[in-house]
Amino acid sequence: MPRSVNHVASRARRKRVLKQTRGYFGARKNVWTVAKNAWEKGLTYAYRDRKSKKRNFRALWIQRINAAARLEGMTYSRLMGGLKKAGIEINRKVLADLAVNHPEAFKAIVAKAKA
């Protein structure tokens, strides 16, 4: 008796992976084994970088806040300490946005932190 192979499912699985590797360079887009390895590694990078993206943006916000605070004659750490003492709960993302797009509002916040 011939061996039963679910060729429909296995072909669909390969087609799905090859569709997701479109745009890759060389054999990574059309040779099954190479494409599968590239696809798996891509998923690993995607998972890792979803975590590192959060770290990178926090670092960027801190740099922007620090630069804007120094224009007002204050350091980042003193500003954050002053905000905590003043009871102002504002996150770094919003604070960085204010520093870049609304300097007058940021100036007012720094004044409250100084007091």
CSV table of N, CA and C in Angstrom, one decimal:
chain,number,residue,atom,x,y,z
A,1,MET,N,0.9,-1.2,0.0
A,1,MET,CA,0.0,0.0,0.0
A,1,MET,C,0.9,1.2,0.0
A,2,PRO,N,0.6,2.2,-0.8
A,2,PRO,CA,1.4,3.4,-0.9
A,2,PRO,C,1.3,4.3,0.4
A,3,ARG,N,2.4,5.0,0.7
A,3,ARG,CA,2.4,5.8,1.9
A,3,ARG,C,1.6,7.0,1.6
A,4,SER,N,0.8,7.4,2.6
A,4,SER,CA,-0.1,8.6,2.5
A,4,SER,C,0.7,9.8,3.0
A,5,VAL,N,0.7,10.8,2.2
A,5,VAL,CA,1.4,12.0,2.5
A,5,VAL,C,0.5,13.2,2.3
A,6,ASN,N,0.4,14.0,3.3
A,6,ASN,CA,-0.5,15.2,3.2
A,6,ASN,C,0.2,16.3,2.4
A,7,HIS,N,0.3,16.1,1.1
A,7,HIS,CA,1.1,17.1,0.3
A,7,HIS,C,0.4,18.5,0.2
A,8,VAL,N,-0.9,18.5,0.4
A,8,VAL,CA,-1.6,19.8,0.4
A,8,VAL,C,-1.1,20.7,1.5
A,9,ALA,N,-1.0,20.1,2.7
A,9,ALA,CA,-0.6,20.9,3.9
A,9,ALA,C,0.9,21.3,3.8
A,10,SER,N,1.7,20.4,3.4
A,10,SER,CA,3.2,20.7,3.4
A,10,SER,C,3.5,21.7,2.3
A,11,ARG,N,2.8,21.6,1.1
A,11,ARG,CA,3.0,22.6,0.1
A,11,ARG,C,2.5,24.0,0.6
A,12,ALA,N,1.4,24.0,1.2
A,12,ALA,CA,0.8,25.3,1.7
A,12,ALA,C,1.8,25.9,2.7
A,13,ARG,N,2.4,25.1,3.6
A,13,ARG,CA,3.3,25.6,4.6
A,13,ARG,C,4.5,26.2,3.9
A,14,ARG,N,5.1,25.5,2.9
A,14,ARG,CA,6.2,26.0,2.2
A,14,ARG,C,5.9,27.3,1.4
A,15,LYS,N,4.7,27.3,0.8
A,15,LYS,CA,4.3,28.5,0.0
A,15,LYS,C,4.2,29.7,1.0
A,16,ARG,N,3.7,29.5,2.2
A,16,ARG,CA,3.5,30.6,3.2
A,16,ARG,C,4.9,31.2,3.5
A,17,VAL,N,5.8,30.3,3.8
A,17,VAL,CA,7.2,30.8,4.2
A,17,VAL,C,7.8,31.5,3.0
A,18,LEU,N,7.7,30.9,1.8
A,18,LEU,CA,8.3,31.6,0.6
A,18,LEU,C,7.7,32.9,0.3
A,19,LYS,N,6.4,33.0,0.6
A,19,LYS,CA,5.7,34.3,0.4
A,19,LYS,C,6.2,35.3,1.4
A,20,GLN,N,6.5,34.9,2.6
A,20,GLN,CA,7.1,35.8,3.6
A,20,GLN,C,8.5,36.2,3.4
A,21,THR,N,9.2,35.4,2.6
A,21,THR,CA,10.6,35.8,2.3
A,21,THR,C,10.8,36.5,1.0
A,22,ARG,N,9.7,36.9,0.4
A,22,ARG,CA,9.8,37.8,-0.9
A,22,ARG,C,10.6,39.0,-0.5
A,23,GLY,N,11.5,39.4,-1.4
A,23,GLY,CA,12.3,40.6,-1.2
A,23,GLY,C,13.6,40.3,-0.5
A,24,TYR,N,13.9,39.1,0.0
A,24,TYR,CA,15.2,38.7,0.5
A,24,TYR,C,16.1,38.6,-0.6
A,25,PHE,N,17.4,38.6,-0.4
A,25,PHE,CA,18.5,38.6,-1.4
A,25,PHE,C,18.9,37.2,-1.8
A,26,GLY,N,19.1,37.0,-3.0
A,26,GLY,CA,19.6,35.7,-3.5
A,26,GLY,C,18.7,34.5,-3.3
A,27,ALA,N,19.3,33.4,-2.8
A,27,ALA,CA,18.6,32.2,-2.6
A,27,ALA,C,17.7,32.2,-1.4
A,28,ARG,N,17.9,33.3,-0.6
A,28,ARG,CA,17.0,33.4,0.6
A,28,ARG,C,15.6,33.6,0.3
A,29,LYS,N,15.3,33.9,-0.9
A,29,LYS,CA,13.9,34.2,-1.3
A,29,LYS,C,13.2,33.0,-2.0
A,30,ASN,N,14.0,32.1,-2.6
A,30,ASN,CA,13.3,31.0,-3.4
A,30,ASN,C,13.8,29.6,-3.2
A,31,VAL,N,14.9,29.4,-2.5
A,31,VAL,CA,15.3,28.0,-2.2
A,31,VAL,C,14.8,27.7,-0.8
A,32,TRP,N,14.0,26.6,-0.7
A,32,TRP,CA,13.2,26.3,0.5
A,32,TRP,C,14.0,26.2,1.8
A,33,THR,N,15.1,25.5,1.8
A,33,THR,CA,15.9,25.3,3.0
A,33,THR,C,16.5,26.6,3.5
A,34,VAL,N,17.1,27.4,2.5
A,34,VAL,CA,17.7,28.6,2.8
A,34,VAL,C,16.7,29.7,3.2
A,35,ALA,N,15.6,29.7,2.5
A,35,ALA,CA,14.5,30.6,2.9
A,35,ALA,C,13.9,30.3,4.3
A,36,LYS,N,13.8,29.1,4.6
A,36,LYS,CA,13.2,28.7,5.9
A,36,LYS,C,14.2,29.2,7.0
A,37,ASN,N,15.5,29.0,6.8
A,37,ASN,CA,16.5,29.4,7.8
A,37,ASN,C,16.4,31.0,8.0
A,38,ALA,N,16.4,31.7,6.8
A,38,ALA,CA,16.4,33.1,6.8
A,38,ALA,C,15.1,33.6,7.5
A,39,TRP,N,14.0,33.0,7.2
A,39,TRP,CA,12.7,33.3,7.8
A,39,TRP,C,12.7,33.2,9.3
A,40,GLU,N,13.2,32.0,9.8
A,40,GLU,CA,13.3,31.7,11.2
A,40,GLU,C,14.2,32.7,12.0
A,41,LYS,N,15.3,33.0,11.3
A,41,LYS,CA,16.2,34.0,11.9
A,41,LYS,C,15.6,35.4,12.0
A,42,GLY,N,14.8,35.7,10.9
A,42,GLY,CA,14.1,37.0,10.9
A,42,GLY,C,13.1,37.1,12.0
A,43,LEU,N,12.4,36.0,12.3
A,43,LEU,CA,11.5,36.0,13.4
A,43,LEU,C,12.2,36.2,14.8
A,44,THR,N,13.4,35.6,14.9
A,44,THR,CA,14.2,35.8,16.1
A,44,THR,C,14.6,37.3,16.3
A,45,TYR,N,15.1,37.9,15.2
A,45,TYR,CA,15.5,39.3,15.2
A,45,TYR,C,14.2,40.2,15.5
A,46,ALA,N,13.1,39.8,15.0
A,46,ALA,CA,11.9,40.6,15.2
A,46,ALA,C,11.5,40.6,16.7
A,47,TYR,N,11.6,39.4,17.3
A,47,TYR,CA,11.2,39.3,18.7
A,47,TYR,C,12.2,40.1,19.6
A,48,ARG,N,13.5,39.9,19.3
A,48,ARG,CA,14.6,40.6,20.0
A,48,ARG,C,14.4,42.1,19.9
A,49,ASP,N,14.2,42.6,18.7
A,49,ASP,CA,14.2,44.0,18.5
A,49,ASP,C,12.9,44.7,18.9
A,50,ARG,N,11.8,43.9,19.1
A,50,ARG,CA,10.6,44.6,19.8
A,50,ARG,C,10.9,44.9,21.2
A,51,LYS,N,11.8,44.2,21.8
A,51,LYS,CA,12.3,44.5,23.2
A,51,LYS,C,13.3,45.7,23.2
A,52,SER,N,14.2,45.6,22.3
A,52,SER,CA,15.3,46.7,22.2
A,52,SER,C,14.7,48.0,21.8
A,53,LYS,N,13.6,48.0,21.0
A,53,LYS,CA,13.0,49.2,20.5
A,53,LYS,C,12.6,50.1,21.7
A,54,LYS,N,12.0,49.4,22.7
A,54,LYS,CA,11.6,50.2,23.9
A,54,LYS,C,12.8,50.8,24.6
A,55,ARG,N,13.9,50.1,24.7
A,55,ARG,CA,15.1,50.7,25.4
A,55,ARG,C,15.6,51.9,24.6
A,56,ASN,N,15.6,51.7,23.2
A,56,ASN,CA,16.2,52.7,22.4
A,56,ASN,C,15.4,54.0,22.5
A,57,PHE,N,14.0,53.9,22.5
A,57,PHE,CA,13.2,55.1,22.5
A,57,PHE,C,13.3,55.8,23.9
A,58,ARG,N,13.4,55.0,25.0
A,58,ARG,CA,13.6,55.6,26.3
A,58,ARG,C,14.9,56.4,26.3
A,59,ALA,N,15.9,55.8,25.8
A,59,ALA,CA,17.2,56.5,25.7
A,59,ALA,C,17.1,57.8,24.9
A,60,LEU,N,16.4,57.8,23.8
A,60,LEU,CA,16.2,58.9,22.9
A,60,LEU,C,15.5,60.0,23.7
A,61,TRP,N,14.4,59.6,24.4
A,61,TRP,CA,13.6,60.6,25.1
A,61,TRP,C,14.5,61.3,26.2
A,62,ILE,N,15.3,60.5,26.9
A,62,ILE,CA,16.1,61.0,28.0
A,62,ILE,C,17.1,62.0,27.4
A,63,GLN,N,17.7,61.7,26.2
A,63,GLN,CA,18.7,62.6,25.6
A,63,GLN,C,18.0,63.9,25.2
A,64,ARG,N,16.8,63.8,24.7
A,64,ARG,CA,16.1,65.1,24.3
A,64,ARG,C,15.7,65.9,25.5
A,65,ILE,N,15.2,65.3,26.6
A,65,ILE,CA,14.9,66.0,27.8
A,65,ILE,C,16.1,66.7,28.4
A,66,ASN,N,17.2,65.9,28.4
A,66,ASN,CA,18.5,66.4,29.0
A,66,ASN,C,18.9,67.7,28.2
A,67,ALA,N,18.9,67.6,26.9
A,67,ALA,CA,19.3,68.7,26.0
A,67,ALA,C,18.5,69.9,26.3
A,68,ALA,N,17.1,69.7,26.4
A,68,ALA,CA,16.2,70.9,26.6
A,68,ALA,C,16.4,71.4,28.0
A,69,ALA,N,16.6,70.5,29.0
A,69,ALA,CA,16.8,71.0,30.3
A,69,ALA,C,18.0,71.8,30.5
A,70,ARG,N,19.1,71.4,29.8
A,70,ARG,CA,20.3,72.2,29.9
A,70,ARG,C,20.2,73.6,29.3
A,71,LEU,N,19.4,73.7,28.3
A,71,LEU,CA,19.1,75.0,27.7
A,71,LEU,C,18.4,75.9,28.8
A,72,GLU,N,17.7,75.3,29.7
A,72,GLU,CA,17.1,76.1,30.8
A,72,GLU,C,17.9,76.1,32.0
A,73,GLY,N,19.2,75.7,31.9
A,73,GLY,CA,20.1,75.8,33.1
A,73,GLY,C,19.9,74.7,34.1
A,74,MET,N,19.5,73.5,33.7
A,74,MET,CA,19.3,72.5,34.7
A,74,MET,C,19.7,71.1,34.0
A,75,THR,N,20.1,70.2,34.9
A,75,THR,CA,20.5,68.9,34.3
A,75,THR,C,19.2,67.9,34.3
A,76,TYR,N,19.4,66.8,33.6
A,76,TYR,CA,18.3,65.9,33.5
A,76,TYR,C,17.9,65.3,34.9
A,77,SER,N,18.9,64.9,35.7
A,77,SER,CA,18.6,64.3,37.0
A,77,SER,C,18.0,65.3,37.9
A,78,ARG,N,18.4,66.5,37.9
A,78,ARG,CA,17.8,67.5,38.8
A,78,ARG,C,16.4,67.8,38.4
A,79,LEU,N,16.2,67.8,37.1
A,79,LEU,CA,14.8,68.1,36.6
A,79,LEU,C,13.9,67.0,37.0
A,80,MET,N,14.3,65.7,36.8
A,80,MET,CA,13.4,64.6,37.2
A,80,MET,C,13.2,64.5,38.7
A,81,GLY,N,14.2,64.9,39.5
A,81,GLY,CA,14.1,64.9,40.9
A,81,GLY,C,13.1,66.0,41.3
A,82,GLY,N,13.2,67.2,40.7
A,82,GLY,CA,12.3,68.3,41.0
A,82,GLY,C,10.9,68.0,40.6
A,83,LEU,N,10.7,67.3,39.5
A,83,LEU,CA,9.3,66.9,39.1
A,83,LEU,C,8.7,66.0,40.1
A,84,LYS,N,9.5,65.0,40.6
A,84,LYS,CA,9.0,64.1,41.6
A,84,LYS,C,8.6,64.8,42.9
A,85,LYS,N,9.5,65.7,43.4
A,85,LYS,CA,9.2,66.5,44.6
A,85,LYS,C,8.0,67.4,44.4
A,86,ALA,N,7.8,67.9,43.2
A,86,ALA,CA,6.7,68.8,43.0
A,86,ALA,C,5.4,68.0,42.8
A,87,GLY,N,5.5,66.7,42.7
A,87,GLY,CA,4.3,65.8,42.5
A,87,GLY,C,3.8,65.9,41.1
A,88,ILE,N,4.6,66.2,40.1
A,88,ILE,CA,4.2,66.2,38.7
A,88,ILE,C,4.5,64.9,38.1
A,89,GLU,N,3.4,64.1,37.8
A,89,GLU,CA,3.6,62.8,37.1
A,89,GLU,C,3.4,63.0,35.6
A,90,ILE,N,4.6,63.0,34.9
A,90,ILE,CA,4.5,63.2,33.5
A,90,ILE,C,5.6,62.2,33.0
A,91,ASN,N,5.3,61.4,32.0
A,91,ASN,CA,6.3,60.4,31.5
A,91,ASN,C,7.3,61.0,30.6
A,92,ARG,N,8.3,60.3,30.3
A,92,ARG,CA,9.5,60.8,29.5
A,92,ARG,C,9.1,61.0,28.1
A,93,LYS,N,8.2,60.2,27.6
A,93,LYS,CA,7.7,60.3,26.2
A,93,LYS,C,7.1,61.7,26.0
A,94,VAL,N,6.1,62.0,26.8
A,94,VAL,CA,5.4,63.3,26.7
A,94,VAL,C,6.3,64.5,27.0
A,95,LEU,N,7.2,64.3,28.0
A,95,LEU,CA,8.2,65.4,28.3
A,95,LEU,C,9.1,65.7,27.1
A,96,ALA,N,9.6,64.6,26.5
A,96,ALA,CA,10.4,64.8,25.3
A,96,ALA,C,9.7,65.4,24.2
A,97,ASP,N,8.4,65.1,24.0
A,97,ASP,CA,7.6,65.7,22.9
A,97,ASP,C,7.4,67.2,23.2
A,98,LEU,N,7.1,67.5,24.5
A,98,LEU,CA,7.0,68.9,24.8
A,98,LEU,C,8.3,69.7,24.6
A,99,ALA,N,9.4,69.1,24.9
A,99,ALA,CA,10.7,69.7,24.8
A,99,ALA,C,11.0,70.0,23.3
A,100,VAL,N,10.6,69.1,22.4
A,100,VAL,CA,10.9,69.3,21.0
A,100,VAL,C,9.8,70.2,20.3
A,101,ASN,N,8.6,70.0,20.6
A,101,ASN,CA,7.5,70.7,19.8
A,101,ASN,C,6.9,71.9,20.5
A,102,HIS,N,6.9,71.9,21.9
A,102,HIS,CA,6.3,73.0,22.6
A,102,HIS,C,7.3,73.5,23.7
A,103,PRO,N,8.3,74.2,23.3
A,103,PRO,CA,9.3,74.6,24.2
A,103,PRO,C,8.8,75.5,25.4
A,104,GLU,N,7.8,76.4,25.1
A,104,GLU,CA,7.2,77.2,26.1
A,104,GLU,C,6.6,76.4,27.2
A,105,ALA,N,5.9,75.3,26.9
A,105,ALA,CA,5.3,74.5,27.9
A,105,ALA,C,6.3,73.7,28.7
A,106,PHE,N,7.4,73.3,28.0
A,106,PHE,CA,8.5,72.6,28.7
A,106,PHE,C,9.2,73.6,29.7
A,107,LYS,N,9.3,74.9,29.2
A,107,LYS,CA,9.9,75.9,30.1
A,107,LYS,C,9.1,76.1,31.4
A,108,ALA,N,7.7,76.0,31.3
A,108,ALA,CA,6.9,76.2,32.4
A,108,ALA,C,7.0,75.0,33.4
A,109,ILE,N,7.2,73.8,32.8
A,109,ILE,CA,7.4,72.6,33.6
A,109,ILE,C,8.7,72.7,34.4
A,110,VAL,N,9.7,73.1,33.7
A,110,VAL,CA,11.1,73.3,34.3
A,110,VAL,C,11.0,74.3,35.5
A,111,ALA,N,10.2,75.4,35.3
A,111,ALA,CA,10.1,76.4,36.3
A,111,ALA,C,9.4,75.8,37.5
A,112,LYS,N,8.4,74.9,37.3
A,112,LYS,CA,7.7,74.3,38.5
A,112,LYS,C,8.7,73.3,39.2
A,113,ALA,N,9.5,72.6,38.4
A,113,ALA,CA,10.5,71.7,39.0
A,113,ALA,C,11.6,72.4,39.8
A,114,LYS,N,11.9,73.6,39.3
A,114,LYS,CA,12.9,74.4,40.0
A,114,LYS,C,12.4,74.9,41.4
A,115,ALA,N,11.1,75.3,41.4
A,115,ALA,CA,10.6,75.9,42.6
A,115,ALA,C,10.4,74.9,43.8
